């Protein structure tokens, strides 16, 4: 065990008896007299060293240790001692590693503490900056309010400038609010995207981890399905081969099969043609043509939506009585042209005429025909085929008829529109006891001559006069203002004033206005009440809306005068203008 002292490692000891102990025999250091071995030659050098350095050295201790080492090497417990020394060495190494890990953990903890301290400092810095910004903003806002108050006290006449500043402040606040909302939405979107990305990564990781299991399951299912399909194909092939062999050998079955297929083809062809014929019949009887915008004839779908049509107020005219008697006697209907300014009640009269005569009515507009192009001819034929199926008689009202019934000699009409006009003339060439044609136009002078030839009676709808305007004002005032105010179901109240006197005054102020404009004026009164804070319609509010309506009507008249002047310069006939009587053009 002399190797424990770390001397003469690798050299052969003086006594050869210890050379076999662990293969690490070591020699003792030289004694005071010089000793043997290679180190013995160093005695002279030792004597040359200073006396104070080796004066207290006792070589007997080394001799005793060497002797103890030799005895230990010679004992039977040498190997145990060596193992014990190795275990002690390993224990020391493990302790060193544990200390090293503790040092590393302490360093990592220091780093984490440093990062946490930095984050806390950064958070405190941001919080302090935010507080400073808020304080600065509050201070700036306070200064702005003080400046604003000082300006209000010093400049009482600068109301418009102050209003503009208020609006700018509101716009800035709205912009800040909008920016804040957008920022919140952006952050929420980013968080949502991060969450989705994390979930996707988790799912992908789970799928990757379970990929082997999934592939194995798919492989087993595919093998099972492949085996099942192969067995099914073998079985089906055997059955089909046996059946086909039996079928081919039996000529009676072959003949019956051919006859059955032939009858099936004939049945399918017959059913297809019968379905098409039935569809066209049902479309003609129950459907509504695409050109018809409104009708009193109830189709299958409209029967569920509108079981009862609303009744309009009656307008008694001699032509309505004649039409009703024509329907009773199953005679031929007469075609009517209604012309006049817009908003004078032409459409209302057509509906009332149909209701009063017990007929169905259908409303179409001429502006829907021109965009149809080549489909216009087909649409016209479908329209009149549908009109001929009415059992009660149909009043076909064509609003803005001059849009497609123009003169064919002009170059502005297209070939498709000319063909549509020819189809219309073909279907209206003779009077009918199934339908009655009613045309409405603001420019009847643009009609084709053949259209004028098919008109039996012309009705001029002029602008309402003073008495008629007063009745219209009272009617619409009662419908849109007085009735909702008295029912209490809407946010509308009416101030106390003489309603009858006010209606008469409004009728005098609205000279030259049509019935539609008067109806719009009543709706404007209702809207003014809804826009007020308390929902009360006052006399001043009514007067203000009347003044606006009169001004707008005058502006429209000026536009029409300018248009008429330009048309007269170009040599074009001026259209029928809705001017009041006595108004110079």
Short mmCIF file of C-alpha atoms in Angstrom, two decimals, residues 121-360:
data_model
loop_
_atom_site.label_atom_id
_atom_site.label_comp_id
_atom_site.label_asym_id
_atom_site.label_seq_id
_atom_site.Cartn_x
_atom_site.Cartn_y
_atom_site.Cartn_z
CA UNK A 121 -37.99 47.05 -13.32
CA UNK A 122 -39.31 47.20 -16.89
CA UNK A 123 -42.90 46.86 -15.66
CA UNK A 124 -42.37 49.56 -13.10
CA UNK A 125 -40.79 51.74 -15.76
CA UNK A 126 -43.73 51.24 -18.13
CA UNK A 127 -46.20 51.87 -15.30
CA UNK A 128 -44.40 55.04 -14.33
CA UNK A 129 -44.27 56.17 -17.97
CA UNK A 130 -47.99 55.47 -18.30
CA UNK A 131 -48.72 57.46 -15.17
CA UNK A 132 -46.58 60.29 -16.44
CA UNK A 133 -48.33 60.22 -19.81
CA UNK A 134 -51.73 60.22 -18.11
CA UNK A 135 -50.69 63.04 -15.83
CA UNK A 136 -49.33 64.96 -18.82
CA UNK A 137 -52.52 64.29 -20.78
CA UNK A 138 -54.68 65.35 -17.84
CA UNK A 139 -52.59 68.42 -17.37
CA UNK A 140 -52.78 69.24 -21.07
CA UNK A 141 -56.54 68.64 -21.04
CA UNK A 142 -56.85 70.86 -17.98
CA UNK A 143 -54.87 73.58 -19.73
CA UNK A 144 -57.04 73.16 -22.83
CA UNK A 145 -60.24 73.52 -20.77
CA UNK A 146 -58.82 76.57 -19.03
CA UNK A 147 -57.90 78.10 -22.37
CA UNK A 148 -61.35 77.25 -23.71
CA UNK A 149 -63.10 78.82 -20.68
CA UNK A 150 -60.93 81.91 -20.97
CA UNK A 151 -61.74 82.22 -24.66
CA UNK A 152 -65.46 81.81 -23.92
CA UNK A 153 -65.31 84.59 -21.35
CA UNK A 154 -63.27 86.89 -23.56
CA UNK A 155 -64.94 86.18 -26.93
CA UNK A 156 -68.69 85.92 -26.60
CA UNK A 157 -69.23 86.49 -30.32
CA UNK A 158 -66.92 83.61 -31.45
CA UNK A 159 -69.59 80.88 -31.20
CA UNK A 160 -68.82 79.32 -34.57
CA UNK A 161 -65.12 78.97 -33.81
CA UNK A 162 -65.87 77.40 -30.43
CA UNK A 163 -68.32 74.98 -32.05
CA UNK A 164 -65.66 73.94 -34.56
CA UNK A 165 -63.20 73.27 -31.73
CA UNK A 166 -65.78 71.18 -29.91
CA UNK A 167 -66.38 69.13 -33.03
CA UNK A 168 -62.64 68.61 -33.49
CA UNK A 169 -62.35 67.49 -29.87
CA UNK A 170 -65.16 65.02 -30.37
CA UNK A 171 -63.52 63.73 -33.53
CA UNK A 172 -60.20 63.28 -31.71
CA UNK A 173 -61.89 61.40 -28.88
CA UNK A 174 -63.70 59.24 -31.38
CA UNK A 175 -60.43 58.59 -33.18
CA UNK A 176 -58.76 57.66 -29.89
CA UNK A 177 -61.64 55.39 -28.97
CA UNK A 178 -61.59 53.82 -32.40
CA UNK A 179 -57.81 53.33 -32.18
CA UNK A 180 -58.18 51.76 -28.75
CA UNK A 181 -60.87 49.41 -29.99
CA UNK A 182 -58.78 48.50 -33.01
CA UNK A 183 -55.78 47.84 -30.77
CA UNK A 184 -57.87 45.66 -28.48
CA UNK A 185 -59.19 43.76 -31.46
CA UNK A 186 -55.67 43.33 -32.80
CA UNK A 187 -54.40 42.00 -29.48
CA UNK A 188 -57.39 39.73 -29.13
CA UNK A 189 -56.77 38.46 -32.66
CA UNK A 190 -53.11 37.83 -31.92
CA UNK A 191 -53.97 35.95 -28.73
CA UNK A 192 -56.53 33.92 -30.61
CA UNK A 193 -54.00 33.12 -33.31
CA UNK A 194 -51.44 32.08 -30.70
CA UNK A 195 -54.00 29.88 -29.01
CA UNK A 196 -54.99 28.29 -32.29
CA UNK A 197 -51.35 27.80 -33.21
CA UNK A 198 -50.63 26.19 -29.84
CA UNK A 199 -53.62 23.90 -30.22
CA UNK A 200 -52.54 22.99 -33.73
CA UNK A 201 -49.03 22.23 -32.55
CA UNK A 202 -50.39 20.12 -29.72
CA UNK A 203 -52.63 18.20 -32.10
CA UNK A 204 -49.76 17.77 -34.55
CA UNK A 205 -47.49 16.54 -31.77
CA UNK A 206 -50.14 14.09 -30.59
CA UNK A 207 -50.62 12.87 -34.13
CA UNK A 208 -46.87 12.48 -34.58
CA UNK A 209 -46.61 10.54 -31.37
CA UNK A 210 -49.53 8.33 -32.35
CA UNK A 211 -48.50 8.09 -36.00
CA UNK A 212 -47.27 4.53 -35.63
CA UNK A 213 -50.49 3.43 -33.97
CA UNK A 214 -52.62 5.22 -36.58
CA UNK A 215 -50.62 3.73 -39.45
CA UNK A 216 -50.97 0.30 -37.94
CA UNK A 217 -54.73 0.73 -37.57
CA UNK A 218 -55.03 1.99 -41.15
CA UNK A 219 -52.92 -0.91 -42.41
CA UNK A 220 -55.07 -3.44 -40.53
CA UNK A 221 -58.29 -1.86 -41.77
CA UNK A 222 -56.98 -1.72 -45.33
CA UNK A 223 -55.91 -5.36 -45.19
CA UNK A 224 -59.28 -6.36 -43.78
CA UNK A 225 -61.14 -4.27 -46.37
CA UNK A 226 -58.99 -5.65 -49.18
CA UNK A 227 -59.67 -9.20 -48.05
CA UNK A 228 -63.41 -8.48 -47.79
CA UNK A 229 -63.50 -6.88 -51.24
CA UNK A 230 -61.60 -9.76 -52.81
CA UNK A 231 -63.94 -12.30 -51.27
CA UNK A 232 -66.96 -10.22 -52.35
CA UNK A 233 -65.64 -9.95 -55.89
CA UNK A 234 -65.00 -13.69 -56.04
CA UNK A 235 -68.49 -14.43 -54.73
CA UNK A 236 -70.14 -11.85 -57.03
CA UNK A 237 -68.20 -13.11 -60.02
CA UNK A 238 -69.24 -16.67 -59.37
CA UNK A 239 -72.89 -15.68 -58.88
CA UNK A 240 -72.89 -13.35 -61.90
CA UNK A 241 -71.23 -15.98 -64.11
CA UNK A 242 -73.70 -18.64 -63.10
CA UNK A 243 -76.66 -16.28 -63.50
CA UNK A 244 -75.47 -14.94 -66.86
CA UNK A 245 -74.87 -18.48 -68.10
CA UNK A 246 -78.37 -19.50 -67.03
CA UNK A 247 -79.85 -16.29 -68.53
CA UNK A 248 -78.15 -16.73 -71.90
CA UNK A 249 -79.21 -20.35 -72.21
CA UNK A 250 -82.87 -19.42 -71.53
CA UNK A 251 -84.27 -17.52 -74.59
CA UNK A 252 -87.60 -16.76 -72.90
CA UNK A 253 -85.87 -14.68 -70.21
CA UNK A 254 -83.84 -12.81 -72.85
CA UNK A 255 -87.00 -11.90 -74.78
CA UNK A 256 -88.83 -10.76 -71.65
CA UNK A 257 -85.89 -8.59 -70.57
CA UNK A 258 -85.64 -6.83 -73.95
CA UNK A 259 -89.38 -6.14 -73.95
CA UNK A 260 -89.24 -4.75 -70.39
CA UNK A 261 -86.38 -2.37 -71.19
CA UNK A 262 -88.23 -1.12 -74.27
CA UNK A 263 -91.39 -0.43 -72.27
CA UNK A 264 -89.34 1.33 -69.57
CA UNK A 265 -87.73 3.67 -72.12
CA UNK A 266 -91.12 4.48 -73.63
CA UNK A 267 -92.53 5.20 -70.15
CA UNK A 268 -89.64 7.51 -69.20
CA UNK A 269 -89.97 9.48 -72.45
CA UNK A 270 -93.75 9.80 -72.03
CA UNK A 271 -93.42 10.89 -68.38
CA UNK A 272 -90.84 13.52 -69.30
CA UNK A 273 -93.02 15.08 -72.00
CA UNK A 274 -96.13 14.90 -69.80
CA UNK A 275 -94.28 16.64 -66.95
CA UNK A 276 -93.16 19.44 -69.28
CA UNK A 277 -96.71 19.95 -70.58
CA UNK A 278 -98.13 19.95 -67.04
CA UNK A 279 -95.47 22.42 -65.90
CA UNK A 280 -96.28 24.86 -68.70
CA UNK A 281 -100.00 24.55 -67.92
CA UNK A 282 -99.45 25.19 -64.21
CA UNK A 283 -97.14 28.12 -64.96
CA UNK A 284 -99.79 29.66 -67.21
CA UNK A 285 -102.54 29.08 -64.63
CA UNK A 286 -100.85 29.65 -61.28
CA UNK A 287 -97.53 31.36 -62.01
CA UNK A 288 -96.84 35.06 -62.36
CA UNK A 289 -94.87 36.40 -65.35
CA UNK A 290 -91.57 38.10 -64.66
CA UNK A 291 -92.82 41.40 -66.10
CA UNK A 292 -95.69 41.63 -63.57
CA UNK A 293 -94.60 43.50 -60.44
CA UNK A 294 -97.90 43.48 -58.56
CA UNK A 295 -101.18 41.68 -59.08
CA UNK A 296 -104.42 41.01 -57.27
CA UNK A 297 -104.49 37.44 -58.59
CA UNK A 298 -103.44 35.16 -55.76
CA UNK A 299 -100.91 32.50 -56.67
CA UNK A 300 -100.20 29.34 -54.65
CA UNK A 301 -97.41 30.99 -52.61
CA UNK A 302 -99.19 34.33 -52.23
CA UNK A 303 -102.30 32.58 -50.92
CA UNK A 304 -100.29 31.71 -47.81
CA UNK A 305 -98.79 35.18 -47.45
CA UNK A 306 -101.83 37.36 -48.25
CA UNK A 307 -105.11 35.50 -47.70
CA UNK A 308 -107.03 38.79 -47.91
CA UNK A 309 -106.04 41.78 -50.06
CA UNK A 310 -106.44 45.20 -48.42
CA UNK A 311 -109.38 47.25 -49.63
CA UNK A 312 -108.57 50.68 -51.03
CA UNK A 313 -110.84 53.68 -51.00
CA UNK A 314 -113.37 53.81 -53.83
CA UNK A 315 -113.04 56.38 -56.57
CA UNK A 316 -116.26 56.58 -58.51
CA UNK A 317 -115.91 57.41 -62.16
CA UNK A 318 -118.13 56.84 -65.16
CA UNK A 319 -115.50 54.72 -66.80
CA UNK A 320 -115.51 52.38 -63.78
CA UNK A 321 -119.27 51.88 -64.11
CA UNK A 322 -118.92 51.16 -67.82
CA UNK A 323 -116.14 48.65 -67.16
CA UNK A 324 -118.18 46.89 -64.49
CA UNK A 325 -121.17 46.58 -66.82
CA UNK A 326 -118.87 45.30 -69.58
CA UNK A 327 -117.66 42.54 -67.28
CA UNK A 328 -121.21 41.59 -66.28
CA UNK A 329 -122.29 41.35 -69.92
CA UNK A 330 -119.07 39.50 -70.94
CA UNK A 331 -118.44 42.05 -73.64
CA UNK A 332 -115.17 43.38 -75.02
CA UNK A 333 -113.06 45.62 -72.81
CA UNK A 334 -111.87 49.02 -73.94
CA UNK A 335 -108.22 50.14 -73.76
CA UNK A 336 -107.48 53.31 -71.79
CA UNK A 337 -104.59 55.78 -71.79
CA UNK A 338 -103.97 57.81 -68.63
CA UNK A 339 -101.54 60.67 -69.02
CA UNK A 340 -100.47 63.53 -66.82
CA UNK A 341 -97.74 64.62 -64.39
CA UNK A 342 -96.30 62.06 -61.99
CA UNK A 343 -97.90 61.58 -58.61
CA UNK A 344 -101.43 62.46 -59.72
CA UNK A 345 -103.04 59.07 -58.94
CA UNK A 346 -102.89 57.12 -62.21
CA UNK A 347 -101.82 53.87 -60.57
CA UNK A 348 -104.35 54.33 -57.76
CA UNK A 349 -107.10 54.86 -60.29
CA UNK A 350 -106.14 51.66 -62.16
CA UNK A 351 -106.30 49.61 -58.98
CA UNK A 352 -109.60 51.18 -57.92
CA UNK A 353 -111.01 50.60 -61.39
CA UNK A 354 -110.15 46.89 -61.21
CA UNK A 355 -111.52 46.49 -57.66
CA UNK A 356 -114.68 48.45 -58.40
CA UNK A 357 -115.29 46.38 -61.56
CA UNK A 358 -114.64 43.05 -59.84
CA UNK A 359 -111.56 42.33 -61.99
CA UNK A 360 -108.05 41.21 -61.17
#
